[in-house]
Short mmCIF file of C-alpha atoms (C1' of nucleotides) in Angstrom, two decimals:
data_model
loop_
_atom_site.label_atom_id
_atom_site.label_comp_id
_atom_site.label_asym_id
_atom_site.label_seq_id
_atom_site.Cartn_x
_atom_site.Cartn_y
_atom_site.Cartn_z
CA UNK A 26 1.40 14.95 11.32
CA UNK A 27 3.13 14.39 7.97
CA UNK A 28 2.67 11.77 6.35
CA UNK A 29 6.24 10.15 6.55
CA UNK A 30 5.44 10.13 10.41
CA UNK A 31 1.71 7.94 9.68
CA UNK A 32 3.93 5.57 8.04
CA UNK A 33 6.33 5.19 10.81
CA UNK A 34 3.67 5.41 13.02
CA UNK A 35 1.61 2.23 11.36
CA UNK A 36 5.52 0.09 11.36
CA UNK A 37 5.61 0.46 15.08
CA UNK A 38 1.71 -0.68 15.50
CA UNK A 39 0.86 -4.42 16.55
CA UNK A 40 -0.36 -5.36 13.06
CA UNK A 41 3.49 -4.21 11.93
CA UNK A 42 4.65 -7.25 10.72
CA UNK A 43 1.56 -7.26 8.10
CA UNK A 44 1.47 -4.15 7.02
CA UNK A 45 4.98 -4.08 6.32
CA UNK A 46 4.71 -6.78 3.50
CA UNK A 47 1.19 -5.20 2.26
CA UNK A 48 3.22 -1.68 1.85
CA UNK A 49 5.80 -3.52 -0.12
CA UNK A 50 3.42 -5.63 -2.19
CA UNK A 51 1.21 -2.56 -3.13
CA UNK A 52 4.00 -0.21 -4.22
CA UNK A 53 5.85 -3.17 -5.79
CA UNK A 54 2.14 -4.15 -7.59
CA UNK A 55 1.22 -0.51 -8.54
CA UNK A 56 5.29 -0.68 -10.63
CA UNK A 57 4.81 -4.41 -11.81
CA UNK A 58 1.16 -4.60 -12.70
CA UNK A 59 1.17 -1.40 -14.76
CA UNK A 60 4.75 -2.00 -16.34
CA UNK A 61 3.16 -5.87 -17.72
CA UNK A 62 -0.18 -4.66 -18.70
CA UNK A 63 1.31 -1.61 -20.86
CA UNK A 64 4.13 -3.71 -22.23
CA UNK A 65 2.81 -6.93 -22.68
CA UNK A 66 -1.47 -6.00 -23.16
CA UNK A 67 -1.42 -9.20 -20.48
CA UNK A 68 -2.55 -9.62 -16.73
CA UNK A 69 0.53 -9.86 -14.47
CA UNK A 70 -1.30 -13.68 -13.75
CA UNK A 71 -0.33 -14.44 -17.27
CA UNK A 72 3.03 -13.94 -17.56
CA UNK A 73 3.67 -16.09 -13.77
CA UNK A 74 1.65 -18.56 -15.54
CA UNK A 75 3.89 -18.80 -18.44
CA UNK A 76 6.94 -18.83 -16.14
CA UNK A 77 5.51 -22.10 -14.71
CA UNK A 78 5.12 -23.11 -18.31
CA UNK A 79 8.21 -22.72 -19.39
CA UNK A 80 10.55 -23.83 -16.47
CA UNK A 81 7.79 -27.48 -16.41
CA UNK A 82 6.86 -28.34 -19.79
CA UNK A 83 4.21 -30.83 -19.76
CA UNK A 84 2.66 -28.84 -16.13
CA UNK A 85 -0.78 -29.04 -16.22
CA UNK A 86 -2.81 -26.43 -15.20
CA UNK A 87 -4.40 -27.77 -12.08
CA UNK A 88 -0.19 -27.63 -10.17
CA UNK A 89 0.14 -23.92 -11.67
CA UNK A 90 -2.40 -22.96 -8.82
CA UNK A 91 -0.47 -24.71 -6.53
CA UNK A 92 2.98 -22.81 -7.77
CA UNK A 93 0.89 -19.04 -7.98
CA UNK A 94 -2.09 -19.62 -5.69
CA UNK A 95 -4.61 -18.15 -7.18
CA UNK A 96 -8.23 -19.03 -8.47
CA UNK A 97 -8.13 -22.40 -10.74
CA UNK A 98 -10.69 -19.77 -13.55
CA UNK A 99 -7.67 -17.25 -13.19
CA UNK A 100 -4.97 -19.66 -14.23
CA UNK A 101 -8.05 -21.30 -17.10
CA UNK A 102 -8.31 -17.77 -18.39
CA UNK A 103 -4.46 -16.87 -18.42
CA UNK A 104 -4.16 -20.15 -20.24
CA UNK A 105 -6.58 -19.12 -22.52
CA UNK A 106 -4.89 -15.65 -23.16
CA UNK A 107 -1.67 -17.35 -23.82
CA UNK A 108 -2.87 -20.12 -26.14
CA UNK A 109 -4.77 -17.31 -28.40
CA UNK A 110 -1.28 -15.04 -28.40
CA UNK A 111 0.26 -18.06 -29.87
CA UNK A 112 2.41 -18.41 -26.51
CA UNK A 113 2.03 -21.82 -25.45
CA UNK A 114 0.10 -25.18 -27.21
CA UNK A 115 -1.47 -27.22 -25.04
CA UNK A 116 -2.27 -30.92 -25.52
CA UNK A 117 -4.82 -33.15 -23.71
CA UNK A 118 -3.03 -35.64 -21.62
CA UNK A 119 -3.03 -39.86 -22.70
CA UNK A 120 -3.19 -40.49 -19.32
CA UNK A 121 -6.29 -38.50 -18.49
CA UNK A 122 -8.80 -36.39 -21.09
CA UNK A 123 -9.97 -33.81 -18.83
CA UNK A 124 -5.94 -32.49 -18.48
CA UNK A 125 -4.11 -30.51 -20.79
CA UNK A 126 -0.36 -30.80 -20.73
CA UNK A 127 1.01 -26.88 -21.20
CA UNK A 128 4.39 -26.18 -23.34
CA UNK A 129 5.78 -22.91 -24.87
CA UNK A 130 6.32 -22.18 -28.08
CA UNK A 131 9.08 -20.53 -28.92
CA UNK A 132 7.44 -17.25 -29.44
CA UNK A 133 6.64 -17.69 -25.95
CA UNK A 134 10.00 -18.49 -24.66
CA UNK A 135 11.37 -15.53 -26.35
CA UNK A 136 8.73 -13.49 -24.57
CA UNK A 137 9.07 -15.20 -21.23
CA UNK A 138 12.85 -14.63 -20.87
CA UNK A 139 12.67 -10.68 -22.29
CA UNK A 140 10.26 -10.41 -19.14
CA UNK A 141 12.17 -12.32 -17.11
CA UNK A 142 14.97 -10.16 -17.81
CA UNK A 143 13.71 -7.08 -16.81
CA UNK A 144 11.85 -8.86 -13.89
CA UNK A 145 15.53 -9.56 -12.60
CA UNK A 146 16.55 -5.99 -12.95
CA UNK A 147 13.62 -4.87 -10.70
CA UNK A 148 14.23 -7.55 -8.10
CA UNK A 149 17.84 -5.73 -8.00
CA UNK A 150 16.89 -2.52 -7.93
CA UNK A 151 13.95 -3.41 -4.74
CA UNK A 152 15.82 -5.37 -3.06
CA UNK A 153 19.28 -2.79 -3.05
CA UNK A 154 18.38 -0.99 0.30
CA UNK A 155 20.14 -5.02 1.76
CA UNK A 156 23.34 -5.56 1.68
CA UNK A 157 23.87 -9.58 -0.01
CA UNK A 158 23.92 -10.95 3.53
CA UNK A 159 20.68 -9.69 4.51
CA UNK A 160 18.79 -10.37 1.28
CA UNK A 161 19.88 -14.27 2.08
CA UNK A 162 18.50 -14.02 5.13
CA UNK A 163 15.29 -12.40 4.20
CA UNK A 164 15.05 -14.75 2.09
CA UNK A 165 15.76 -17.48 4.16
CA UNK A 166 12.92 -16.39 6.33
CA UNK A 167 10.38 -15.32 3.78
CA UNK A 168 10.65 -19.03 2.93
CA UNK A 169 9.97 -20.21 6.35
CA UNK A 170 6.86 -18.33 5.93
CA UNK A 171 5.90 -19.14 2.72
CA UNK A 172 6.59 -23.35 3.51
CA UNK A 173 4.48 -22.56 6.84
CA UNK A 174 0.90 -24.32 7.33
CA UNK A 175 -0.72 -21.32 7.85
CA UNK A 176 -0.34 -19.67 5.06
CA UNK A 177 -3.18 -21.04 2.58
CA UNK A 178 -5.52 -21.69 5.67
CA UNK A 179 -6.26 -20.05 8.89
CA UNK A 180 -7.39 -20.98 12.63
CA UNK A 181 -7.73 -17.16 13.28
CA UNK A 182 -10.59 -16.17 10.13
CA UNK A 183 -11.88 -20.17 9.67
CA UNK A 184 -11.03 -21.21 6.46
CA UNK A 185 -9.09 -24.39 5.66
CA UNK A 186 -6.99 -24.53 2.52
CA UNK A 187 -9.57 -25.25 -0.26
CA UNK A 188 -10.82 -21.60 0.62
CA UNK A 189 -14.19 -23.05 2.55
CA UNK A 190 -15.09 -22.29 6.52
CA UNK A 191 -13.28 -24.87 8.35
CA UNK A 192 -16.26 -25.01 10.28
CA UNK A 193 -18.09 -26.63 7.22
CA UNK B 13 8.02 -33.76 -10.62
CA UNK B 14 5.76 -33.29 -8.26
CA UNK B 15 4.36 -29.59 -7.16
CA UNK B 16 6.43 -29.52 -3.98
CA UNK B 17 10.13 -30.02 -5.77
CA UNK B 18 8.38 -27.34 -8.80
CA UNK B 19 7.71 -24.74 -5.58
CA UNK B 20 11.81 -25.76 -4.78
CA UNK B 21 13.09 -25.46 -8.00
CA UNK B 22 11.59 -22.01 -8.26
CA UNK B 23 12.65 -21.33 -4.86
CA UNK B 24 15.87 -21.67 -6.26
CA UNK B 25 15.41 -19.91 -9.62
CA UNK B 26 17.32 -16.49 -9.91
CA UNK B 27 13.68 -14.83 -9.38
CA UNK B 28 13.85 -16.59 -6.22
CA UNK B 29 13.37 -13.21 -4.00
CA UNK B 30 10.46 -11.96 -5.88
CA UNK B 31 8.84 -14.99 -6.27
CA UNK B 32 8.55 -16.13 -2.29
CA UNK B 33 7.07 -12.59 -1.81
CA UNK B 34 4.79 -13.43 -4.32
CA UNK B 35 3.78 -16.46 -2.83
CA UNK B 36 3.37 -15.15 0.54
CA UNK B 37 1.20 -12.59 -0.68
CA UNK B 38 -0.93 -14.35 -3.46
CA UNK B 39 -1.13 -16.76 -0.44
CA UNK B 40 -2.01 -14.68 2.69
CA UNK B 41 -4.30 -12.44 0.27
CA UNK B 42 -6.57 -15.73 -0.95
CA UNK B 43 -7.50 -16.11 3.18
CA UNK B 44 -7.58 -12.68 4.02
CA UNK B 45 -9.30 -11.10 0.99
CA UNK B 46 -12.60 -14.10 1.32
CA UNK B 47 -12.72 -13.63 5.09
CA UNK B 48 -12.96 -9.95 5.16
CA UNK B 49 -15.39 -10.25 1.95
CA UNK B 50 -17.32 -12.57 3.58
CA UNK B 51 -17.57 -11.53 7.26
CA UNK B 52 -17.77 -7.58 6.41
CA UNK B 53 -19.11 -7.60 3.09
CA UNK B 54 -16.14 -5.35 1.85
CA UNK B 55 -12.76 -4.84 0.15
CA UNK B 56 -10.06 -5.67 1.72
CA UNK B 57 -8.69 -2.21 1.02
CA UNK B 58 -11.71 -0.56 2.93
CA UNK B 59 -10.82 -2.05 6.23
CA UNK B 60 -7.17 -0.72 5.31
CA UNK B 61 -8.51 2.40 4.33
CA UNK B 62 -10.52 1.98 8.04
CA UNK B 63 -7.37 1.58 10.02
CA UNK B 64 -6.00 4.72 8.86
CA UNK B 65 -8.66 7.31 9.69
CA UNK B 66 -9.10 5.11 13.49
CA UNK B 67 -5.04 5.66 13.71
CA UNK B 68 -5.26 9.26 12.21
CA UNK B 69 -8.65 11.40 12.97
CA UNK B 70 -9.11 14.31 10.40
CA UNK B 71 -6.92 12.16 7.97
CA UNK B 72 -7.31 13.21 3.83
CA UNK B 73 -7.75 10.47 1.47
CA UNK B 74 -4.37 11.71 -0.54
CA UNK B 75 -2.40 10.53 2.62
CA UNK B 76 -4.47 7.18 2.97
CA UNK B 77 -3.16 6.55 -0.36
CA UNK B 78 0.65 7.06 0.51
CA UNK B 79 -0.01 4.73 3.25
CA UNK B 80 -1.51 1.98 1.44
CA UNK B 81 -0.35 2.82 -1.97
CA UNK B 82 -3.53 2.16 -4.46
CA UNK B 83 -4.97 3.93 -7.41
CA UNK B 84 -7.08 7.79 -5.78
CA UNK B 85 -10.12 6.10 -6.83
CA UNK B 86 -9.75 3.23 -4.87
CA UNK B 87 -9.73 5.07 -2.32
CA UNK B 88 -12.41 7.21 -2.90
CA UNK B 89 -14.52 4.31 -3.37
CA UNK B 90 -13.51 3.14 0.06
CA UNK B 91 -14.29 6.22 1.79
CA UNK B 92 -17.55 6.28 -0.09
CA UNK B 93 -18.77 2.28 1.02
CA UNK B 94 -18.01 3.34 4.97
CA UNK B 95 -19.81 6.45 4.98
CA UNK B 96 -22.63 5.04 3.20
CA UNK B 97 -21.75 2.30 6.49
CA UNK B 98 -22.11 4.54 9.18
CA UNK B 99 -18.32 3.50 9.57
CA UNK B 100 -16.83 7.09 9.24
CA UNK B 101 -17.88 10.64 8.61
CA UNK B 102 -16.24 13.19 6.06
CA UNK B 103 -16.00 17.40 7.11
CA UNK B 104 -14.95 18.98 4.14
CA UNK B 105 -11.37 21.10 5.55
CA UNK B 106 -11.78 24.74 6.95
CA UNK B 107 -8.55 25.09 5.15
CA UNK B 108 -8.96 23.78 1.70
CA UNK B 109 -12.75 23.57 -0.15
CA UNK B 110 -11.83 20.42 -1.96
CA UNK B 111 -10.35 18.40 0.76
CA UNK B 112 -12.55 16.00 3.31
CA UNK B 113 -11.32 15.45 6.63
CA UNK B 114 -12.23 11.87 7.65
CA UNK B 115 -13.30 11.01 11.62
CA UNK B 116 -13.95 7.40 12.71
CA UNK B 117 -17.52 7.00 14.09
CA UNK B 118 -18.19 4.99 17.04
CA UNK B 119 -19.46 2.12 15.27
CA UNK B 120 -16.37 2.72 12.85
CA UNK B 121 -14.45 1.92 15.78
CA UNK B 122 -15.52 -0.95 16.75
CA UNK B 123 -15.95 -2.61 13.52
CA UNK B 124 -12.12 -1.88 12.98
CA UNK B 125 -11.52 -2.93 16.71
CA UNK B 126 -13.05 -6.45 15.83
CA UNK B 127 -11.34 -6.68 12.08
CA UNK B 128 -7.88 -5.61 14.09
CA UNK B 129 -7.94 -8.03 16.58
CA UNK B 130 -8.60 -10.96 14.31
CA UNK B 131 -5.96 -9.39 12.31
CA UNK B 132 -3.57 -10.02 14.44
CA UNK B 133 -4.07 -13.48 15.28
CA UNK B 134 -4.06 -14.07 11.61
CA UNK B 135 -0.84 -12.29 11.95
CA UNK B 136 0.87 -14.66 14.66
CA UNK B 137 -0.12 -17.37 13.08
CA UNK B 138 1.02 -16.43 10.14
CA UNK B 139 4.88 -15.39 11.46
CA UNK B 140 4.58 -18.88 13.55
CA UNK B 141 7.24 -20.46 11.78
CA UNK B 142 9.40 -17.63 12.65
CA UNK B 143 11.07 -17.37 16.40
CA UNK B 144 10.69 -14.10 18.17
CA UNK B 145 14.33 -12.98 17.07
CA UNK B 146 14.01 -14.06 13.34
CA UNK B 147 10.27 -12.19 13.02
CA UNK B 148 12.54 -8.64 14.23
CA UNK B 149 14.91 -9.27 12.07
CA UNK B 150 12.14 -10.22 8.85
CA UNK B 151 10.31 -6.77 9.95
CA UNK B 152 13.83 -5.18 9.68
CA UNK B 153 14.81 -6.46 6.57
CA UNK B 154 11.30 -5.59 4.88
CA UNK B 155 11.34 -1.99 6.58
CA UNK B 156 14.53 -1.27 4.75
CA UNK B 157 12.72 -2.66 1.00
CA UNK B 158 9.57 -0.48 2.22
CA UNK B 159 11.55 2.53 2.57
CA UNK B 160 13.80 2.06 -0.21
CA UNK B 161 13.79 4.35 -3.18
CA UNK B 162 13.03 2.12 -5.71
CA UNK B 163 9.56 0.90 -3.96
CA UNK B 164 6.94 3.08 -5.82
CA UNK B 165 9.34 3.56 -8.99
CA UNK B 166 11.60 2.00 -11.32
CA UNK B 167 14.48 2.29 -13.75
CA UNK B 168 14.17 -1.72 -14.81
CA UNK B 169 10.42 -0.48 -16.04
CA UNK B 170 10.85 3.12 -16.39
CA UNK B 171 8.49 3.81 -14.00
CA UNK B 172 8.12 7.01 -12.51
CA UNK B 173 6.38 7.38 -8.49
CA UNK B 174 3.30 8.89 -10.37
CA UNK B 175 3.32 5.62 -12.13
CA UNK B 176 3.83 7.60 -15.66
CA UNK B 177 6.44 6.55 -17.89
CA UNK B 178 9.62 8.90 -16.66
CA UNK B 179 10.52 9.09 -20.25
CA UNK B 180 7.59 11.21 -20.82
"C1'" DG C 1 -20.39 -53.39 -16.76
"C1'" DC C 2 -22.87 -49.71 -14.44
"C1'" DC C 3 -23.28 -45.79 -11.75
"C1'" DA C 4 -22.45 -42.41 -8.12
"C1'" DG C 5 -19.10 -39.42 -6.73
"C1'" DA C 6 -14.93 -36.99 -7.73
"C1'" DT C 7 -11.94 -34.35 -10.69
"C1'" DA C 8 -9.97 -30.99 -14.35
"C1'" DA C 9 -10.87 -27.24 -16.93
"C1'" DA C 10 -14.21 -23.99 -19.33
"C1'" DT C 11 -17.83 -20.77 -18.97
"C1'" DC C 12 -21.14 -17.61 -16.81
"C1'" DC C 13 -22.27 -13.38 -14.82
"C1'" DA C 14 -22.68 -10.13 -11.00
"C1'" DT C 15 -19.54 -7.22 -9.15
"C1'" DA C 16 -14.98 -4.94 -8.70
"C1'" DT C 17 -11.24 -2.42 -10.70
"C1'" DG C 18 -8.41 1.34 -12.47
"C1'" DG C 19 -7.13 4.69 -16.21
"C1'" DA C 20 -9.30 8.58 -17.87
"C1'" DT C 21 -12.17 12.38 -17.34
"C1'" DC C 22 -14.82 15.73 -14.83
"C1'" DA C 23 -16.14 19.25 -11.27
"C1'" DA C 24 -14.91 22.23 -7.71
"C1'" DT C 25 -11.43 24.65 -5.51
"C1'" DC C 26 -6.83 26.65 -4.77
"C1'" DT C 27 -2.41 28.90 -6.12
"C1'" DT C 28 0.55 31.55 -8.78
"C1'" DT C 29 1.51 34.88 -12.23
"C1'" DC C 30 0.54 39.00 -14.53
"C1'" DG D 16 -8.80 41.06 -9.98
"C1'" DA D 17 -8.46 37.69 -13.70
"C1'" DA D 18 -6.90 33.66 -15.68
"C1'" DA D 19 -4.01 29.66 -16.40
"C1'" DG D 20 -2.35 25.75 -14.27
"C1'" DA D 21 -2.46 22.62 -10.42
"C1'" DT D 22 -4.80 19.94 -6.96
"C1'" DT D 23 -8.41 17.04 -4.51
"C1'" DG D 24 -11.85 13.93 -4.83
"C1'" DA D 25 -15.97 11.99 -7.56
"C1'" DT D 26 -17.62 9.67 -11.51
"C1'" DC D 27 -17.51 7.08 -15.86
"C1'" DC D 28 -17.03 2.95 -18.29
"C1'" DA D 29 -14.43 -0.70 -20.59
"C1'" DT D 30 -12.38 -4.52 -18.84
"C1'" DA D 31 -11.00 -7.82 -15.19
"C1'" DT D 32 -12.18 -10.80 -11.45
"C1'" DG D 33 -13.72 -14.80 -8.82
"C1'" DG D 34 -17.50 -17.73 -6.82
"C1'" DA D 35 -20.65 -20.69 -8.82
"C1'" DT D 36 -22.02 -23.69 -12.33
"C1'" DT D 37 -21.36 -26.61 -16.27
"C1'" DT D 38 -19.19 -30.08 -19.24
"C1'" DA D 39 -16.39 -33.92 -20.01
"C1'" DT D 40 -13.82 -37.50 -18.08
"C1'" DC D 41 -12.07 -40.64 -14.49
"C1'" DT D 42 -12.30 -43.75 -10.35
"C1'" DG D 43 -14.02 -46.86 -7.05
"C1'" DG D 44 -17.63 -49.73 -5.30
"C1'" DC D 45 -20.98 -53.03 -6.18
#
DNA sequence: GCCAGATAAATCCATATGGATCAATCTTTC
DNA sequence: GAAAGATTGATCCATATGGATTTATCTGGC
């Protein structure tokens, strides 16, 4: 059996609806991951996390993990990255000393929206095979998904959103 | 602002399609990835790797890897952690001296039938938001990106399918 | 005003990852 | 039949990752 049949095979199994997104986000990854790290010498993580920077100046780091969910050491380290590429500044908050309010520089503006640019060329050329209609209304359902309680926790494998058993 | 109208205002950003993928993912792979981790003490991309030689007896690990596109040695690992499991067995090919045919064992199978049926009441849960007619249409929609021609390469970052620059 | 508990971010470190390289085998050309 | 180039999978190793821990600060109860 060739392999083009596997594949179509696996789309018309029970788990479909999963493995249909995992294809996409591991061929999209293997494109995206390798294009940042050989461009930019910088974890895809970082350059999300200086997206968040630069559309909320003043976000602290803490609501970054909230916008890319993803380990709060992950966002600490991309922070870190950033700060030492002269990227961002950060300044501890008057409100409260443990936070660190996050801003660009303008080295890291100019950065952010080259990437961004080409970022918005790939989503065109991915998302081509739909006609304008239908990449609405996958979007319009992706979102329904995404804004769904059961996305950061789960019933099925036990875990509640802070990553712990639920049975704990 | 608070986190939810940030998660809106990127929802609305011109990166919007991109982005809710990401989020679904990053999302759905922070449960998934710890339960599988935790409950079968392996990579996420092992049970993958799993579900393919259960679905496809006498599979080669170059086809696992169009089906779930990650790097050969990722793979390789893979295939290396569930035979040293008792998961799965490798026959090198009559036809070819440098090729492994991969088999399910018993044990294989019912590992993967246990991991597969959790699976998919991660999955329902996960589509919930969704009604029945909306979840065809998502898979339809997603099928057609999966399938595209601009999946595993790209012109925005000169990506070849190989993952080499196509300049080169 | 003090202190226990909670919070925000940094650091640690055992383990995982992936590009590069290697070894064995196969195929094609001469 | 030999050899160069290609292919398949294993291994290497520099770097990345993420759960756990630590440090500094804040909050609420007494």
């Amino acid at each position: 059996m060739h392999v083009e049949r596997k594949l179509e095979t696996i789309f018309a199994s029970d788990l479909r609806y999963l493995m249909v997104v995992s294809f996409i986000v591991l061929g999209n990854n293997a494109v995206t991951n390798r294009f940042i790290e050989q461009t930019y010498r910088m974890p895809v993580h970082a350059w999300s996390t200086l997206f968040a920077i630069v559309m909320f100046p003043g976000i602290r780091a803490k609501e970054i993990r909230h916008l890319f969910p993803r380990p709060q050491n992950t966002i600490s380290r991309a922070v870190s990255l950033l700060d030492a590429r002269g990227l961002i500044r950060q300044e501890t908050s008057d409100a409260d000393g443990r936070e660190k309010r996050l801003h660009a520089t303008p080295r890291g503006e100019t950065v952010l929206a080259e990437i961004r640019g080409i970022s918005r060329a790939r989503q065109t050329e991915l998302f081509e095979p739909l006609t304008d209609e239908e990449r609405e209304t996958f979007f319009r359902l992706a979102r329904k998904i995404a804004e769904g309680p059961r996305l950061l926790e789960s019933v099925a494998m036990g875990l509640d959103a802070t990553g712990r058993s639920a049975a704990e």
